[in-house]
Short mmCIF file of C-alpha atoms in Angstrom, two decimals:
data_model
loop_
_atom_site.label_atom_id
_atom_site.label_comp_id
_atom_site.label_asym_id
_atom_site.label_seq_id
_atom_site.Cartn_x
_atom_site.Cartn_y
_atom_site.Cartn_z
CA MET A 1 29.72 -21.45 -34.05
CA TYR A 2 31.87 -21.48 -37.18
CA THR A 3 33.59 -24.69 -36.05
CA LEU A 4 30.16 -26.34 -35.91
CA LEU A 5 29.38 -25.14 -39.42
CA ALA A 6 32.66 -26.59 -40.67
CA LEU A 7 31.87 -29.90 -38.99
CA MET A 8 28.46 -29.77 -40.69
CA LEU A 9 30.03 -29.78 -44.14
CA CYS A 10 32.27 -32.72 -43.21
CA ALA A 11 29.31 -34.63 -41.79
CA VAL A 12 27.64 -34.94 -45.19
CA ASN A 13 29.95 -37.88 -45.79
CA ALA A 14 29.14 -39.50 -42.44
CA THR A 15 27.31 -42.81 -42.23
CA ALA A 16 23.65 -42.29 -41.35
CA GLN A 17 20.10 -43.04 -42.40
CA VAL A 18 18.38 -40.54 -44.67
CA THR A 19 15.56 -38.61 -43.03
CA SER A 20 13.23 -36.51 -45.16
CA ILE A 21 9.65 -35.53 -45.85
CA LYS A 22 7.77 -38.58 -47.11
CA ALA A 23 4.86 -38.57 -49.54
CA ASP A 24 2.40 -41.42 -50.15
CA ASN A 25 3.36 -43.35 -53.31
CA ASP A 26 5.98 -40.70 -54.09
CA TRP A 27 3.40 -37.90 -54.12
CA ALA A 28 0.81 -36.29 -51.87
CA LEU A 29 -1.92 -33.69 -52.29
CA ASP A 30 -3.86 -31.85 -49.59
CA VAL A 31 -6.69 -29.38 -50.07
CA GLU A 32 -7.56 -27.14 -47.13
CA MET A 33 -10.24 -24.52 -46.43
CA GLN A 34 -10.33 -22.20 -43.43
CA GLY A 35 -12.62 -19.45 -42.19
CA SER A 36 -12.16 -17.12 -39.20
CA PHE A 37 -14.89 -14.96 -37.68
CA SER A 38 -14.17 -12.45 -34.91
CA ASN A 39 -15.87 -9.48 -33.31
CA SER A 40 -12.83 -7.26 -33.96
CA LYS A 41 -9.24 -8.27 -34.80
CA THR A 42 -8.43 -11.97 -35.09
CA PRO A 43 -7.28 -13.11 -31.61
CA LEU A 44 -3.55 -13.72 -31.12
CA TRP A 45 -3.49 -17.52 -31.06
CA LEU A 46 -5.83 -17.83 -34.06
CA ASN A 47 -3.33 -15.68 -35.94
CA ALA A 48 0.20 -16.36 -34.63
CA ASN A 49 2.80 -19.11 -35.15
CA LYS A 50 1.26 -20.25 -38.44
CA TYR A 51 4.15 -19.33 -40.75
CA GLY A 52 2.34 -16.11 -41.64
CA ILE A 53 -0.83 -17.85 -42.90
CA SER A 54 -3.02 -15.39 -41.04
CA SER A 55 -4.95 -12.16 -41.08
CA LEU A 56 -6.24 -9.68 -38.50
CA ASN A 57 -9.42 -9.08 -40.50
CA SER A 58 -12.52 -9.79 -38.43
CA GLN A 59 -13.68 -12.12 -41.20
CA ASN A 60 -11.11 -13.94 -43.27
CA GLY A 61 -10.46 -17.26 -44.92
CA TYR A 62 -8.63 -19.10 -47.65
CA ILE A 63 -8.51 -22.08 -49.97
CA ARG A 64 -5.18 -23.86 -49.97
CA GLY A 65 -3.55 -26.53 -52.10
CA ILE A 66 -0.43 -28.38 -50.94
CA GLY A 67 1.41 -30.74 -53.26
CA ALA A 68 4.51 -32.80 -52.43
CA TRP A 69 6.73 -35.17 -54.37
CA ASP A 70 9.26 -37.53 -52.79
CA LYS A 71 11.55 -40.09 -54.42
CA ASN A 72 14.51 -42.22 -53.33
CA PHE A 73 17.29 -43.19 -55.74
CA ASP A 74 19.81 -45.96 -55.12
CA VAL A 75 23.26 -44.54 -55.90
CA ASN A 76 24.74 -47.94 -56.78
CA LYS A 77 21.56 -49.24 -58.46
CA SER A 78 21.87 -52.40 -56.41
CA GLY A 79 18.16 -52.68 -55.75
CA VAL A 80 18.93 -52.99 -52.04
CA VAL A 81 17.31 -50.44 -49.76
CA ASN A 82 20.32 -49.06 -47.93
CA GLY A 83 20.13 -45.69 -46.21
CA ASN A 84 23.84 -45.14 -46.79
CA ARG A 85 23.42 -45.41 -50.57
CA ILE A 86 20.21 -43.53 -51.09
CA ILE A 87 19.81 -40.06 -52.58
CA ASN A 88 16.44 -38.55 -51.74
CA LEU A 89 14.83 -35.84 -53.83
CA ASN A 90 11.65 -34.07 -52.78
CA ALA A 91 9.77 -30.96 -53.72
CA GLY A 92 6.73 -29.06 -52.53
CA LEU A 93 4.27 -26.43 -53.72
CA ASP A 94 1.90 -24.65 -51.35
CA ILE A 95 -0.56 -22.13 -52.83
CA ILE A 96 -3.09 -20.07 -50.87
CA VAL A 97 -5.98 -18.09 -52.35
CA PRO A 98 -7.58 -15.75 -49.77
CA ILE A 99 -11.37 -15.53 -49.70
CA GLY A 100 -12.77 -12.01 -49.76
CA TYR A 101 -9.41 -10.27 -50.09
CA LYS A 102 -9.40 -6.72 -48.75
CA SER A 103 -6.64 -4.18 -48.22
CA GLN A 104 -7.59 -2.21 -45.13
CA GLY A 105 -4.42 -0.72 -43.62
CA TYR A 106 -3.44 -2.70 -40.56
CA LYS A 107 -6.02 -5.33 -41.54
CA GLU A 108 -4.10 -6.26 -44.66
CA HIS A 109 -5.69 -9.60 -45.52
CA TYR A 110 -3.07 -12.35 -46.00
CA THR A 111 -0.84 -9.66 -47.58
CA ASN A 112 -1.85 -10.56 -51.14
CA HIS A 113 -4.55 -11.74 -53.55
CA PHE A 114 -2.46 -14.85 -54.19
CA VAL A 115 0.09 -16.32 -51.79
CA LEU A 116 2.88 -18.65 -52.88
CA GLN A 117 3.50 -19.94 -49.37
CA GLN A 118 5.99 -22.71 -50.14
CA ALA A 119 7.87 -23.65 -53.30
CA PHE A 120 11.01 -25.68 -52.84
CA ALA A 121 13.21 -28.49 -54.09
CA GLU A 122 15.36 -30.49 -51.69
CA LEU A 123 18.25 -32.94 -52.00
CA ASN A 124 19.08 -35.32 -49.14
CA TYR A 125 22.14 -37.55 -48.99
CA LYS A 126 23.02 -39.28 -45.73
CA LEU A 127 22.84 -36.44 -43.18
CA GLY A 128 23.32 -33.62 -45.67
CA THR A 129 20.40 -31.53 -46.95
CA LEU A 130 20.35 -28.86 -49.64
CA THR A 131 17.11 -26.86 -49.90
CA VAL A 132 16.33 -24.24 -52.55
CA GLY A 133 13.20 -22.10 -52.23
CA SER A 134 10.63 -21.27 -49.55
CA LYS A 135 9.95 -24.02 -47.03
CA HIS A 136 8.50 -24.19 -43.53
CA GLN A 137 11.29 -24.95 -41.07
CA PRO A 138 10.30 -26.04 -37.52
CA MET A 139 11.75 -24.60 -34.32
CA GLU A 140 14.60 -26.38 -32.58
CA LEU A 141 14.58 -27.36 -28.89
CA LYS A 142 10.96 -26.28 -28.32
CA ASN A 143 7.47 -27.77 -28.65
CA ASN A 144 6.26 -26.48 -32.03
CA GLU A 145 2.59 -26.99 -31.18
CA LEU A 146 2.44 -25.44 -27.71
CA SER A 147 5.41 -23.09 -27.20
CA SER A 148 4.97 -19.32 -27.52
CA GLY A 149 7.81 -19.42 -30.04
CA SER A 150 11.55 -18.98 -30.53
CA GLN A 151 12.93 -15.45 -30.32
CA THR A 152 15.13 -15.66 -33.43
CA LEU A 153 14.17 -18.54 -35.74
CA GLY A 154 10.47 -18.85 -35.05
CA ILE A 155 7.43 -20.09 -37.00
CA ASN A 156 5.40 -16.86 -36.95
CA ALA A 157 6.19 -15.36 -40.38
CA ARG A 158 6.07 -16.47 -44.00
CA PRO A 159 9.25 -18.32 -45.03
CA VAL A 160 11.97 -16.39 -46.84
CA PRO A 161 13.11 -17.81 -50.23
CA GLN A 162 16.66 -19.04 -49.69
CA VAL A 163 19.39 -21.53 -50.45
CA ARG A 164 20.02 -23.59 -47.32
CA ILE A 165 22.58 -26.29 -46.55
CA GLY A 166 22.56 -28.22 -43.33
CA LEU A 167 22.17 -31.44 -41.39
CA ASN A 168 18.75 -33.05 -41.09
CA ASP A 169 19.75 -34.81 -37.86
CA TYR A 170 22.56 -34.85 -35.31
CA TRP A 171 25.95 -36.10 -36.50
CA ASN A 172 28.06 -38.01 -33.98
CA ILE A 173 31.55 -36.51 -33.72
CA PRO A 174 34.18 -39.22 -34.36
CA GLY A 175 36.14 -40.31 -31.31
CA THR A 176 33.41 -39.40 -28.80
CA LYS A 177 31.71 -42.84 -28.86
CA LYS A 178 28.43 -41.11 -29.77
CA TRP A 179 28.45 -39.00 -26.59
CA VAL A 180 28.84 -35.71 -28.51
CA ALA A 181 26.92 -34.74 -31.65
CA VAL A 182 26.31 -31.59 -33.71
CA LYS A 183 23.59 -30.24 -35.94
CA ALA A 184 23.90 -27.06 -37.99
CA HIS A 185 22.75 -25.16 -41.05
CA MET A 186 23.31 -21.90 -42.91
CA ALA A 187 21.31 -20.09 -45.57
CA TYR A 188 21.22 -17.01 -47.79
CA GLY A 189 18.09 -15.60 -49.36
CA MET A 190 16.07 -12.48 -50.15
CA MET A 191 12.96 -11.12 -48.45
CA THR A 192 10.03 -10.73 -50.83
CA ASP A 193 7.75 -8.33 -48.94
CA GLY A 194 8.93 -5.05 -50.51
CA GLY A 195 5.60 -4.45 -52.24
CA TRP A 196 3.71 -5.15 -49.04
CA GLU A 197 5.96 -2.75 -47.10
CA GLU A 198 5.38 0.03 -49.64
CA THR A 199 1.61 -0.43 -49.43
CA PHE A 200 1.63 -0.69 -45.64
CA VAL A 201 3.49 2.63 -45.08
CA SER A 202 1.51 4.49 -47.76
CA GLY A 203 0.62 7.97 -46.53
CA SER A 204 2.46 7.60 -43.21
CA GLY A 205 5.92 8.89 -44.09
CA ASN A 206 7.56 5.85 -42.51
CA LYS A 207 10.55 4.15 -44.12
CA TYR A 208 10.39 0.86 -45.98
CA ASN A 209 12.75 -1.51 -47.80
CA LYS A 210 12.78 -3.69 -50.87
CA ASN A 211 14.86 -6.70 -51.95
CA THR A 212 16.49 -7.00 -48.52
CA ARG A 213 19.02 -9.84 -48.40
CA TYR A 214 18.67 -12.44 -45.68
CA HIS A 215 21.14 -14.70 -43.91
CA GLN A 216 20.71 -17.19 -41.09
CA LYS A 217 22.83 -19.87 -39.46
CA ALA A 218 22.61 -22.09 -36.42
CA GLY A 219 24.68 -24.69 -34.65
CA TYR A 220 23.72 -27.07 -31.83
CA LEU A 221 26.05 -29.18 -29.69
CA LYS A 222 24.40 -32.17 -28.00
CA ILE A 223 26.11 -33.96 -25.11
CA GLY A 224 24.76 -37.28 -23.90
CA LYS A 225 23.88 -40.79 -25.01
CA GLU A 226 20.23 -41.55 -24.33
CA GLU A 227 20.54 -45.32 -24.78
CA VAL A 228 23.05 -45.34 -21.88
CA PHE A 229 21.74 -42.51 -19.68
CA PRO A 230 18.48 -40.57 -20.26
CA LEU A 231 19.87 -37.06 -19.60
CA THR A 232 21.17 -34.92 -22.48
CA LEU A 233 22.35 -31.32 -22.73
CA THR A 234 22.05 -29.30 -25.94
CA ILE A 235 23.63 -25.86 -26.37
CA GLY A 236 23.00 -23.84 -29.50
CA LEU A 237 23.58 -20.53 -31.20
CA GLU A 238 21.03 -19.14 -33.70
CA MET A 239 22.02 -16.06 -35.70
CA ALA A 240 20.54 -14.05 -38.56
CA SER A 241 21.11 -10.81 -40.44
CA GLN A 242 19.47 -8.51 -42.97
CA PHE A 243 21.53 -6.50 -45.45
CA GLY A 244 21.55 -5.02 -48.94
CA GLY A 245 18.53 -4.14 -51.06
CA TYR A 246 16.97 -0.69 -51.30
CA MET A 247 15.90 1.70 -48.54
CA TYR A 248 13.19 4.30 -49.02
CA LYS A 249 12.94 7.32 -46.71
CA TYR A 250 10.35 10.07 -46.91
CA ASN A 251 11.57 13.59 -47.81
CA SER A 252 9.24 16.13 -46.21
CA LYS A 253 10.49 18.91 -48.50
CA THR A 254 9.79 17.14 -51.77
CA LYS A 255 6.92 15.11 -50.26
CA SER A 256 8.28 11.99 -51.91
CA TYR A 257 10.42 8.99 -51.08
CA THR A 258 14.15 8.92 -51.75
CA GLU A 259 15.61 5.62 -52.88
CA THR A 260 18.99 4.56 -51.51
CA LYS A 261 20.76 1.44 -52.70
CA VAL A 262 22.23 -0.39 -49.74
CA ARG A 263 25.69 -1.76 -50.42
CA CYS A 264 25.60 -5.42 -51.49
CA ASN A 265 28.70 -7.21 -52.77
CA PHE A 266 30.82 -10.23 -51.91
CA ASN A 267 32.18 -8.52 -48.79
CA THR A 268 28.70 -7.74 -47.47
CA TYR A 269 27.78 -11.42 -47.75
CA TRP A 270 30.92 -12.25 -45.80
CA HIS A 271 30.15 -9.60 -43.18
CA ALA A 272 26.65 -11.05 -42.83
CA PHE A 273 28.20 -14.45 -42.09
CA THR A 274 30.84 -13.21 -39.66
CA GLY A 275 28.87 -10.35 -38.09
CA THR A 276 31.80 -7.99 -38.71
CA GLY A 277 31.92 -4.30 -39.59
CA ALA A 278 31.11 -2.57 -42.83
CA GLU A 279 33.71 -1.72 -45.44
CA GLU A 280 33.56 1.92 -44.43
CA LYS A 281 32.03 4.15 -41.78
CA GLU A 282 28.48 5.33 -42.09
CA GLU A 283 28.00 8.73 -43.69
CA GLY A 284 28.36 11.51 -41.12
CA SER A 285 29.67 9.10 -38.49
CA GLU A 286 33.13 8.46 -37.04
CA TYR A 287 32.15 4.95 -35.97
CA GLN A 288 32.28 1.68 -37.84
CA ASN A 289 29.29 -0.55 -37.05
CA ALA A 290 28.36 -4.06 -38.06
CA GLU A 291 26.96 -4.10 -41.58
CA GLY A 292 23.20 -4.55 -41.72
CA ASN A 293 20.91 -5.83 -38.99
CA HIS A 294 22.46 -8.61 -36.89
CA LEU A 295 20.61 -10.58 -34.22
CA GLY A 296 20.41 -14.01 -32.64
CA SER A 297 19.80 -16.21 -29.62
CA TRP A 298 21.75 -18.43 -27.29
CA VAL A 299 19.60 -21.51 -26.70
CA ILE A 300 20.00 -24.38 -24.26
CA ARG A 301 17.96 -27.47 -23.41
CA LEU A 302 18.39 -30.04 -20.64
CA ASN A 303 16.32 -33.10 -21.52
CA TRP A 304 15.39 -36.31 -19.68
CA LYS A 305 13.98 -39.09 -21.89
CA ALA A 306 12.47 -42.06 -20.06
CA LYS A 307 10.53 -44.98 -21.56
CA THR A 308 7.06 -43.58 -20.88
CA TRP A 309 7.73 -39.86 -20.50
CA GLU A 310 10.06 -37.07 -21.54
CA ALA A 311 10.71 -33.69 -19.92
CA GLY A 312 12.92 -30.74 -20.74
CA PHE A 313 14.05 -27.41 -19.36
CA TYR A 314 15.14 -24.76 -21.87
CA MET A 315 16.25 -21.14 -22.19
CA ASP A 316 16.40 -18.72 -25.10
CA HIS A 317 18.47 -15.53 -24.63
CA TYR A 318 17.96 -13.04 -27.45
CA PHE A 319 20.59 -10.46 -28.50
CA GLU A 320 20.89 -7.60 -30.98
CA ASP A 321 24.59 -6.80 -30.58
CA HIS A 322 27.76 -7.81 -28.73
CA SER A 323 26.63 -6.20 -25.47
CA SER A 324 23.69 -8.60 -25.13
CA MET A 325 25.38 -11.49 -26.94
CA PHE A 326 28.36 -11.72 -24.59
CA LEU A 327 27.00 -9.52 -21.75
CA LEU A 328 30.28 -7.67 -22.12
CA ASP A 329 31.51 -4.80 -24.26
CA TYR A 330 34.79 -2.95 -24.62
CA ASP A 331 35.04 0.24 -22.57
CA GLY A 332 38.74 1.08 -22.56
CA TYR A 333 38.92 4.00 -24.95
CA GLY A 334 41.38 6.81 -24.28
CA THR A 335 40.82 10.53 -23.82
CA GLY A 336 41.81 13.60 -25.81
CA SER A 337 43.36 12.67 -29.13
CA ASP A 338 43.10 8.97 -28.15
CA TRP A 339 39.33 9.10 -27.61
CA ASN A 340 38.69 6.62 -30.45
CA LYS A 341 41.62 4.30 -29.68
CA LYS A 342 41.56 1.17 -27.53
CA VAL A 343 44.17 1.91 -24.87
CA ASP A 344 43.03 0.05 -21.71
CA SER A 345 41.92 -3.48 -20.90
CA ARG A 346 38.55 -2.41 -19.53
CA TYR A 347 35.05 -3.75 -20.20
CA PHE A 348 31.48 -2.91 -19.26
CA ARG A 349 29.49 -5.87 -17.93
CA TYR A 350 25.76 -6.28 -18.61
CA ASP A 351 23.30 -8.44 -16.67
CA LEU A 352 21.47 -11.53 -17.87
CA LYS A 353 17.95 -10.18 -17.38
CA ASP A 354 16.27 -10.93 -20.71
CA TYR A 355 15.34 -14.50 -21.60
CA LEU A 356 12.62 -17.01 -22.40
CA MET A 357 12.64 -19.85 -19.87
CA GLY A 358 10.47 -22.94 -20.32
CA PHE A 359 9.62 -26.43 -19.15
CA ASP A 360 7.80 -29.06 -21.21
CA VAL A 361 6.73 -32.65 -20.70
CA LYS A 362 5.42 -35.47 -22.92
CA LEU A 363 3.53 -38.48 -21.53
CA LYS A 364 3.33 -41.54 -23.79
CA ASN A 365 0.71 -43.56 -21.90
CA PHE A 366 -1.66 -40.82 -20.74
CA LYS A 367 -3.74 -39.98 -23.81
CA TYR A 368 -6.07 -37.42 -22.20
CA LEU A 369 -3.20 -35.02 -21.51
CA ASN A 370 0.04 -36.05 -23.15
CA GLN A 371 1.83 -32.71 -23.65
CA ALA A 372 2.27 -29.64 -21.44
CA VAL A 373 4.35 -26.46 -21.63
CA VAL A 374 4.96 -23.56 -19.24
CA GLU A 375 7.13 -20.57 -20.17
CA TYR A 376 8.21 -17.28 -18.64
CA MET A 377 9.59 -14.51 -20.81
CA THR A 378 11.05 -11.09 -20.01
CA THR A 379 12.52 -8.51 -22.41
CA ARG A 380 12.47 -5.37 -20.26
CA TYR A 381 16.22 -4.87 -19.76
CA GLN A 382 17.73 -4.73 -23.28
CA CYS A 383 21.12 -3.85 -21.72
CA GLY A 384 19.62 -0.86 -19.91
CA PRO A 385 18.04 2.48 -20.84
CA ILE A 386 21.30 4.27 -21.76
CA TYR A 387 23.09 4.22 -25.09
CA HIS A 388 26.26 6.28 -25.30
CA ASP A 389 28.93 5.60 -27.88
CA HIS A 390 32.30 6.94 -26.72
CA THR A 391 32.97 10.58 -27.66
CA LYS A 392 35.80 13.09 -27.30
CA GLY A 393 34.13 14.51 -24.21
CA ILE A 394 32.99 11.25 -22.55
CA SER A 395 35.02 8.15 -23.36
CA ASP A 396 32.69 5.67 -21.61
CA HIS A 397 31.02 3.22 -23.95
CA ILE A 398 27.57 1.95 -22.84
CA CYS A 399 25.48 0.04 -25.40
CA GLY A 400 21.97 -0.13 -23.97
CA LYS A 401 18.55 0.53 -25.55
CA ASP A 402 18.99 -2.44 -27.88
CA GLY A 403 15.53 -2.05 -29.44
CA TYR A 404 14.65 -5.70 -30.02
CA TYR A 405 13.30 -6.55 -33.51
CA ASN A 406 13.95 -2.99 -34.71
CA HIS A 407 16.60 -1.34 -36.89
CA SER A 408 17.29 2.17 -38.15
CA SER A 409 17.81 1.27 -41.82
CA MET A 410 16.74 -2.37 -42.28
CA PRO A 411 13.05 -3.41 -42.07
CA GLY A 412 13.45 -5.07 -38.67
CA TRP A 413 13.03 -8.75 -37.84
CA GLN A 414 9.76 -9.24 -39.74
CA HIS A 415 8.43 -10.57 -43.03
CA TYR A 416 5.07 -9.45 -44.43
CA GLY A 417 4.21 -7.73 -41.15
CA GLN A 418 4.74 -10.70 -38.85
CA PHE A 419 7.81 -10.92 -36.63
CA ILE A 420 9.99 -13.87 -37.62
CA GLY A 421 10.60 -14.65 -33.95
CA ASN A 422 8.21 -14.77 -31.01
CA PRO A 423 4.68 -13.34 -31.61
CA LEU A 424 4.37 -11.97 -28.05
CA TYR A 425 6.35 -9.06 -29.48
CA MET A 426 3.49 -7.18 -31.14
CA SER A 427 3.98 -7.59 -34.88
CA PRO A 428 3.80 -4.60 -37.27
CA ILE A 429 0.43 -5.74 -38.65
CA TYR A 430 -1.07 -4.40 -35.41
CA ASN A 431 0.24 -0.88 -36.15
CA GLU A 432 -2.42 1.41 -37.60
CA ASP A 433 0.10 4.17 -38.38
CA GLY A 434 2.10 2.34 -41.06
CA TYR A 435 5.14 1.81 -38.85
CA ILE A 436 7.10 -1.37 -39.66
CA GLY A 437 8.54 -2.13 -36.26
CA PRO A 438 7.61 -2.99 -32.67
CA ARG A 439 5.42 -0.68 -30.59
CA CYS A 440 5.92 -2.92 -27.56
CA ASN A 441 9.16 -4.89 -27.26
CA ARG A 442 9.64 -4.47 -23.49
CA PHE A 443 7.38 -6.87 -21.61
CA LYS A 444 7.14 -9.83 -19.29
CA ALA A 445 4.87 -12.80 -19.97
CA TRP A 446 3.66 -16.18 -18.75
CA HIS A 447 2.57 -18.79 -21.27
CA PHE A 448 0.90 -22.18 -20.76
CA GLY A 449 -0.06 -24.95 -23.18
CA ILE A 450 -1.53 -28.44 -23.00
CA ALA A 451 -2.53 -31.05 -25.61
CA GLY A 452 -3.98 -34.55 -25.70
CA ASP A 453 -5.60 -37.33 -27.72
CA PRO A 454 -8.59 -38.52 -25.67
CA MET A 455 -9.81 -40.90 -28.40
CA CYS A 456 -8.62 -42.29 -31.70
CA GLY A 457 -8.53 -39.49 -34.30
CA LEU A 458 -9.40 -36.71 -31.83
CA HIS A 459 -6.70 -34.22 -30.85
CA TYR A 460 -6.99 -31.05 -28.81
CA ARG A 461 -4.75 -28.26 -27.55
CA ALA A 462 -5.17 -25.21 -25.35
CA LYS A 463 -2.91 -22.20 -24.85
CA LEU A 464 -3.10 -19.30 -22.41
CA SER A 465 -0.77 -16.29 -22.33
CA TRP A 466 -0.56 -13.27 -20.07
CA GLN A 467 1.79 -10.37 -20.64
CA LYS A 468 2.46 -6.89 -19.32
CA GLY A 469 4.10 -4.38 -21.66
CA TRP A 470 5.97 -1.12 -21.19
CA GLY A 471 6.21 -0.10 -24.87
CA THR A 472 9.74 0.68 -26.07
CA TYR A 473 12.62 2.69 -24.62
CA SER A 474 12.18 5.35 -27.32
CA SER A 475 8.38 5.46 -26.95
CA PRO A 476 7.32 4.08 -23.54
CA TYR A 477 3.72 3.69 -22.46
CA THR A 478 2.49 6.20 -19.88
CA ASP A 479 1.10 3.25 -17.93
CA PRO A 480 1.93 -0.45 -18.45
CA ARG A 481 -0.58 -2.35 -20.58
CA GLU A 482 -1.66 -5.92 -19.97
CA ASN A 483 -3.07 -8.63 -22.20
CA THR A 484 -4.43 -12.17 -21.84
CA SER A 485 -4.83 -14.47 -24.85
CA LEU A 486 -6.60 -17.83 -25.00
CA LEU A 487 -6.83 -20.67 -27.53
CA LEU A 488 -9.09 -23.73 -27.35
CA GLU A 489 -8.81 -26.03 -30.36
CA ALA A 490 -9.95 -29.54 -31.28
CA GLY A 491 -9.58 -31.54 -34.49
CA TYR A 492 -10.85 -34.91 -35.67
CA LYS A 493 -9.29 -37.13 -38.34
CA PHE A 494 -11.90 -39.48 -39.78
CA PRO A 495 -10.95 -43.19 -39.73
CA GLU A 496 -10.27 -45.33 -42.79
CA LYS A 497 -13.62 -47.12 -42.66
CA SER A 498 -15.59 -43.88 -42.52
CA ILE A 499 -17.27 -42.39 -45.58
CA PHE A 500 -15.32 -39.21 -44.71
CA TYR A 501 -11.97 -41.00 -44.82
CA GLY A 502 -9.26 -38.54 -45.82
CA PHE A 503 -10.93 -35.58 -44.11
CA THR A 504 -9.70 -33.79 -40.98
CA ALA A 505 -11.93 -31.13 -39.43
CA SER A 506 -10.99 -28.74 -36.65
CA MET A 507 -12.61 -25.94 -34.71
CA ALA A 508 -10.90 -23.32 -32.53
CA TYR A 509 -11.96 -20.53 -30.21
CA GLY A 510 -9.62 -17.63 -29.50
CA ALA A 511 -9.84 -14.52 -27.35
CA ASP A 512 -7.79 -11.51 -26.22
CA TRP A 513 -8.50 -9.31 -23.24
CA GLY A 514 -6.58 -6.15 -22.38
CA GLU A 515 -5.12 -2.91 -23.64
CA LEU A 516 -2.25 -4.36 -25.69
CA ARG A 517 -4.31 -6.12 -28.37
CA GLY A 518 -7.81 -5.05 -27.43
CA ASN A 519 -10.81 -7.22 -26.59
CA ASN A 520 -11.16 -9.76 -29.37
CA SER A 521 -12.95 -13.09 -29.59
CA GLY A 522 -13.68 -15.38 -32.48
CA MET A 523 -13.98 -18.83 -34.01
CA GLN A 524 -11.89 -20.55 -36.66
CA PHE A 525 -13.01 -23.54 -38.75
CA THR A 526 -10.66 -25.66 -40.86
CA VAL A 527 -11.34 -28.63 -43.16
CA LEU A 528 -8.49 -30.54 -44.80
CA TYR A 529 -8.80 -33.33 -47.37
CA HIS A 530 -5.87 -35.60 -48.03
CA VAL A 531 -6.06 -37.10 -51.51
CA HIS A 532 -5.27 -40.80 -51.29
#
């Protein structure tokens, strides 16, 4: 992983064409309006995988303005358009004003009266990209329109303000004759939902955090040369961590919250990058754990790209610690006075039972159905139901009960109530008791998606998900709960000769059935105008 990140920094000087967000005539402006109307909560697929632009309110909507600026500069001022000599600068501002804002507990409407969704500036030179601010970043190795979502770096939550450096495309490693390429990035930022967390837990006695620091990194190794042979293999590692900030825990004696400053210095930033232990042991503990909340995914994609079609098989294995990351953990501690010393070469092996597995296909010449996705996901194992850190009495070390998307001191893998990863984990906004964490992270699910363009300007998609949940290891359901979620959506972009040129209108129907999310059904209407 760290080798890939080092190669990333070297690749900025590689020869390649600049790729970046483009705006018409150096600028672009979109105005969008949306309204959702449901009989109860907003159904899952009218709410999820929209970068947090969503609400569970039965009636909700917004007015949105999106501005972008994009400009290329010739480094040598030669007047010749040459991708190897171009510096690209672009910036974006995305503002959302909710309609009929209400704060109703779990129905918190778009989290705020005013939402600064995106605000960023970006510098591109060759393959290198430096981004400062909040920006939507798409998923890697998955279909962003139809997939249920990535387990670590998904598109379900509002973006975190950060400084990010990375590659905007794959860089061919010298000496491999373009058969091996890498793509990577890393970022540091700070989560901005502290005020929302405080409001959400109000009166519940649950913990919350403010000013939590954020770190993410990813590296992907691609093997194959499509112009010679259509099969490629991509293996990647996505990792993230939360650390620092302030933690607030309720004191039942004083009936007030106690503020604790979480350590945050140069070493903590380094520990976030390396995933190593804290500077000192936790208070009241003889163990030294990794500092903050660390998590990630191993991802892999096998892709076949033909002239008229493309198909891929992919897997996403999520982990919360070394036991699930490597499916192996040290278990060779001694006994007696050596109970906390590593004395034997012995390890405990865990099974590969948790993963998201998918298959997708794209058809270039079949407009009525040109994309399809099928996925299976299971998270029931989590390295088993037993967690026992070695003790003086029992030296065995078994790290089960991983508790996906949860953490004892950090806010968990969420931002403004939406999980940053896959939305089939029930996000905190569904919790009516003010708990910022998952109530159901052990489940299995099937997910299907299709899309097409049956006529010029008309695009549709449909998604169907079924899942069966067992709650969590610490709070299991008495009986498993099932859920089915449906999305039917169609949009039309008016042609240039039409009096409505510049407008795109879409309509969607969504529904949930089952005990996990309840019985919900509703419609969503969206109109977008592109200023030209």
